[in-house]
Amino acid sequence: MPWGVSALVLLTACAAPAPPPPQQVSPFNATDTAWVQLMIPMNEQLLPALEVAPPALSGFAAELRASHENELVHLRQLRDRAGLPDTNLHAGHQMPGLVSEADLLVIRADPSALAGKLHEHLEQTAKLARSELENGTDAATKEFAASVESSRRDQLSRLGQG
């Protein structure tokens, strides 16, 4: 091959765009991401309500605070691993088990209302965890959901005895 042709072939090869990197397939499906993005505000928004627990629920509320804060650490790690933003997609939403600003005002005015909201929160987050177990694909997220679901069953049982 003549020198000029060789140089042209070499320059053409160098100018060709590099192939795109292979796409990473996320182990997270829509259920996994939705569960993580909902459980974080479910837990975060419960914490202020636990601060005004009536005396009969104060010990249980302290235990819930500790367990929910521990869960938040794991949920945020899952969120980060999934590459999800740290924004609350459910801000201002009214849904079962999610403590709204209006709920918090009621609980602050009448701390005895906390027991009903706790029951609703624990029931709903247990249902959400079961949904993740049935429909999620990320193994670590499903394993954590199983732990949450088990904790909620225990917490509901204890709340019912209180």
mmCIF file of C-alpha atoms in Angstrom:
data_model
loop_
_atom_site.group_PDB
_atom_site.id
_atom_site.type_symbol
_atom_site.label_atom_id
_atom_site.label_comp_id
_atom_site.label_asym_id
_atom_site.label_seq_id
_atom_site.Cartn_x
_atom_site.Cartn_y
_atom_site.Cartn_z
ATOM 1 C CA MET A 1 0.000 0.000 0.000
ATOM 2 C CA PRO A 2 1.491 3.370 -0.941
ATOM 3 C CA TRP A 3 2.475 5.681 1.893
ATOM 4 C CA GLY A 4 -0.259 8.265 1.196
ATOM 5 C CA VAL A 5 -2.993 5.607 1.156
ATOM 6 C CA SER A 6 -1.693 4.111 4.413
ATOM 7 C CA ALA A 7 -1.783 7.503 6.107
ATOM 8 C CA LEU A 8 -5.308 8.121 4.830
ATOM 9 C CA VAL A 9 -6.495 4.739 6.150
ATOM 10 C CA LEU A 10 -4.832 5.427 9.508
ATOM 11 C CA LEU A 11 -6.359 8.901 9.789
ATOM 12 C CA THR A 12 -9.777 7.601 8.812
ATOM 13 C CA ALA A 13 -9.571 4.875 11.475
ATOM 14 C CA CYS A 14 -8.583 7.417 14.116
ATOM 15 C CA ALA A 15 -11.402 9.753 13.161
ATOM 16 C CA ALA A 16 -14.099 7.094 13.409
ATOM 17 C CA PRO A 17 -16.273 7.553 16.491
ATOM 18 C CA ALA A 18 -15.701 5.095 19.271
ATOM 19 C CA PRO A 19 -18.528 2.652 19.773
ATOM 20 C CA PRO A 20 -20.801 3.610 22.678
ATOM 21 C CA PRO A 21 -20.016 1.886 25.959
ATOM 22 C CA PRO A 22 -22.257 -1.061 26.705
ATOM 23 C CA GLN A 23 -25.331 0.028 28.633
ATOM 24 C CA GLN A 24 -25.486 -1.093 32.210
ATOM 25 C CA VAL A 25 -28.686 -2.981 32.898
ATOM 26 C CA SER A 26 -30.048 -1.918 36.261
ATOM 27 C CA PRO A 27 -31.164 -4.666 38.621
ATOM 28 C CA PHE A 28 -33.903 -2.237 39.758
ATOM 29 C CA ASN A 29 -37.299 -2.391 38.101
ATOM 30 C CA ALA A 30 -40.119 0.149 38.448
ATOM 31 C CA THR A 31 -41.458 -1.554 41.583
ATOM 32 C CA ASP A 32 -38.059 -1.405 43.284
ATOM 33 C CA THR A 33 -37.598 2.290 42.550
ATOM 34 C CA ALA A 34 -41.188 3.192 43.459
ATOM 35 C CA TRP A 35 -40.906 1.296 46.749
ATOM 36 C CA VAL A 36 -37.690 3.060 47.742
ATOM 37 C CA GLN A 37 -39.021 6.467 46.672
ATOM 38 C CA LEU A 38 -42.199 5.992 48.714
ATOM 39 C CA MET A 39 -40.760 4.326 51.808
ATOM 40 C CA ILE A 40 -38.304 7.156 52.441
ATOM 41 C CA PRO A 41 -41.011 9.828 52.912
ATOM 42 C CA MET A 42 -43.278 7.305 54.680
ATOM 43 C CA ASN A 43 -40.594 6.890 57.344
ATOM 44 C CA GLU A 44 -39.330 10.488 57.363
ATOM 45 C CA GLN A 45 -42.776 11.993 57.788
ATOM 46 C CA LEU A 46 -43.642 9.687 60.686
ATOM 47 C CA LEU A 47 -40.695 10.818 62.815
ATOM 48 C CA PRO A 48 -42.122 14.212 63.945
ATOM 49 C CA ALA A 49 -45.367 12.527 65.021
ATOM 50 C CA LEU A 50 -43.416 10.139 67.250
ATOM 51 C CA GLU A 51 -42.054 13.118 69.191
ATOM 52 C CA VAL A 52 -45.492 13.863 70.667
ATOM 53 C CA ALA A 53 -46.432 10.330 71.702
ATOM 54 C CA PRO A 54 -48.678 10.146 74.751
ATOM 55 C CA PRO A 55 -47.137 8.464 77.818
ATOM 56 C CA ALA A 56 -48.792 5.117 77.047
ATOM 57 C CA LEU A 57 -47.018 4.997 73.658
ATOM 58 C CA SER A 58 -43.752 6.776 74.492
ATOM 59 C CA GLY A 59 -41.603 3.644 74.825
ATOM 60 C CA PHE A 60 -43.025 2.097 71.653
ATOM 61 C CA ALA A 61 -42.641 5.423 69.811
ATOM 62 C CA ALA A 62 -38.962 5.583 70.820
ATOM 63 C CA GLU A 63 -38.431 2.062 69.454
ATOM 64 C CA LEU A 64 -40.225 2.977 66.220
ATOM 65 C CA ARG A 65 -38.078 6.089 65.877
ATOM 66 C CA ALA A 66 -34.903 4.017 66.160
ATOM 67 C CA SER A 67 -36.087 1.326 63.747
ATOM 68 C CA HIS A 68 -37.383 3.832 61.188
ATOM 69 C CA GLU A 69 -34.169 5.869 61.323
ATOM 70 C CA ASN A 70 -32.184 2.653 60.793
ATOM 71 C CA GLU A 71 -34.427 1.753 57.842
ATOM 72 C CA LEU A 72 -33.862 5.208 56.374
ATOM 73 C CA VAL A 73 -30.112 4.577 56.276
ATOM 74 C CA HIS A 74 -30.699 1.407 54.227
ATOM 75 C CA LEU A 75 -33.367 2.988 52.017
ATOM 76 C CA ARG A 76 -31.088 5.910 51.172
ATOM 77 C CA GLN A 77 -28.289 3.497 50.298
ATOM 78 C CA LEU A 78 -30.663 1.642 47.976
ATOM 79 C CA ARG A 79 -31.782 4.963 46.464
ATOM 80 C CA ASP A 80 -28.188 5.967 45.828
ATOM 81 C CA ARG A 81 -27.289 2.573 44.360
ATOM 82 C CA ALA A 82 -30.285 2.840 42.024
ATOM 83 C CA GLY A 83 -29.121 6.297 40.935
ATOM 84 C CA LEU A 84 -32.375 7.932 42.035
ATOM 85 C CA PRO A 85 -32.626 11.624 42.954
ATOM 86 C CA ASP A 86 -32.997 12.517 46.606
ATOM 87 C CA THR A 87 -36.157 14.547 45.983
ATOM 88 C CA ASN A 88 -39.434 13.621 47.658
ATOM 89 C CA LEU A 89 -41.767 12.717 44.815
ATOM 90 C CA HIS A 90 -44.624 12.402 47.319
ATOM 91 C CA ALA A 91 -44.375 15.831 48.979
ATOM 92 C CA GLY A 92 -47.852 17.130 49.759
ATOM 93 C CA HIS A 93 -49.548 13.855 48.862
ATOM 94 C CA GLN A 94 -52.388 12.452 50.921
ATOM 95 C CA MET A 95 -52.188 8.676 51.073
ATOM 96 C CA PRO A 96 -52.784 5.953 53.639
ATOM 97 C CA GLY A 97 -49.961 5.637 56.141
ATOM 98 C CA LEU A 98 -48.169 8.814 55.069
ATOM 99 C CA VAL A 99 -48.231 11.403 57.865
ATOM 100 C CA SER A 100 -49.237 14.703 56.261
ATOM 101 C CA GLU A 101 -48.866 18.166 57.755
ATOM 102 C CA ALA A 102 -52.605 18.081 58.533
ATOM 103 C CA ASP A 103 -52.190 14.722 60.302
ATOM 104 C CA LEU A 104 -49.307 16.113 62.312
ATOM 105 C CA LEU A 105 -51.389 19.102 63.421
ATOM 106 C CA VAL A 106 -54.151 16.765 64.621
ATOM 107 C CA ILE A 107 -51.657 14.546 66.473
ATOM 108 C CA ARG A 108 -50.004 17.561 68.113
ATOM 109 C CA ALA A 109 -53.403 18.836 69.243
ATOM 110 C CA ASP A 110 -54.511 15.388 70.437
ATOM 111 C CA PRO A 111 -51.595 12.959 70.948
ATOM 112 C CA SER A 112 -54.062 10.095 71.471
ATOM 113 C CA ALA A 113 -54.678 10.279 67.680
ATOM 114 C CA LEU A 114 -51.164 8.915 67.168
ATOM 115 C CA ALA A 115 -52.184 5.297 67.834
ATOM 116 C CA GLY A 116 -54.593 5.252 64.882
ATOM 117 C CA LYS A 117 -52.070 6.873 62.564
ATOM 118 C CA LEU A 118 -49.374 4.434 63.695
ATOM 119 C CA HIS A 119 -51.641 1.500 62.932
ATOM 120 C CA GLU A 120 -52.395 2.914 59.470
ATOM 121 C CA HIS A 121 -48.687 3.597 58.814
ATOM 122 C CA LEU A 122 -47.548 0.153 59.924
ATOM 123 C CA GLU A 123 -50.300 -1.606 57.935
ATOM 124 C CA GLN A 124 -49.622 0.390 54.766
ATOM 125 C CA THR A 125 -45.841 0.018 54.884
ATOM 126 C CA ALA A 126 -46.267 -3.741 55.444
ATOM 127 C CA LYS A 127 -48.472 -3.887 52.316
ATOM 128 C CA LEU A 128 -45.911 -1.905 50.357
ATOM 129 C CA ALA A 129 -43.146 -4.258 51.479
ATOM 130 C CA ARG A 130 -45.209 -7.290 50.390
ATOM 131 C CA SER A 131 -45.744 -5.664 46.995
ATOM 132 C CA GLU A 132 -41.995 -5.161 46.645
ATOM 133 C CA LEU A 133 -41.422 -8.806 47.569
ATOM 134 C CA GLU A 134 -43.917 -9.972 44.938
ATOM 135 C CA ASN A 135 -42.974 -7.609 42.115
ATOM 136 C CA GLY A 136 -39.466 -6.247 42.668
ATOM 137 C CA THR A 137 -36.374 -7.605 40.933
ATOM 138 C CA ASP A 138 -33.394 -6.242 42.870
ATOM 139 C CA ALA A 139 -32.306 -8.923 45.327
ATOM 140 C CA ALA A 140 -30.992 -6.513 47.994
ATOM 141 C CA THR A 141 -34.148 -4.407 47.845
ATOM 142 C CA LYS A 142 -36.360 -7.482 48.145
ATOM 143 C CA GLU A 143 -34.291 -8.788 51.051
ATOM 144 C CA PHE A 144 -34.667 -5.459 52.830
ATOM 145 C CA ALA A 145 -38.416 -5.390 52.076
ATOM 146 C CA ALA A 146 -38.727 -8.821 53.711
ATOM 147 C CA SER A 147 -37.052 -7.412 56.818
ATOM 148 C CA VAL A 148 -39.389 -4.393 56.841
ATOM 149 C CA GLU A 149 -42.467 -6.573 56.374
ATOM 150 C CA SER A 150 -41.419 -8.819 59.269
ATOM 151 C CA SER A 151 -40.736 -5.787 61.491
ATOM 152 C CA ARG A 152 -44.130 -4.306 60.652
ATOM 153 C CA ARG A 153 -45.949 -7.528 61.567
ATOM 154 C CA ASP A 154 -44.171 -7.515 64.931
ATOM 155 C CA GLN A 155 -44.813 -3.799 65.462
ATOM 156 C CA LEU A 156 -48.508 -4.152 64.595
ATOM 157 C CA SER A 157 -48.823 -7.020 67.032
ATOM 158 C CA ARG A 158 -47.175 -4.990 69.772
ATOM 159 C CA LEU A 159 -49.276 -1.916 69.027
ATOM 160 C CA GLY A 160 -52.414 -4.024 69.250
ATOM 161 C CA GLN A 161 -51.379 -5.214 72.702
ATOM 162 C CA GLY A 162 -50.686 -1.695 73.967
#
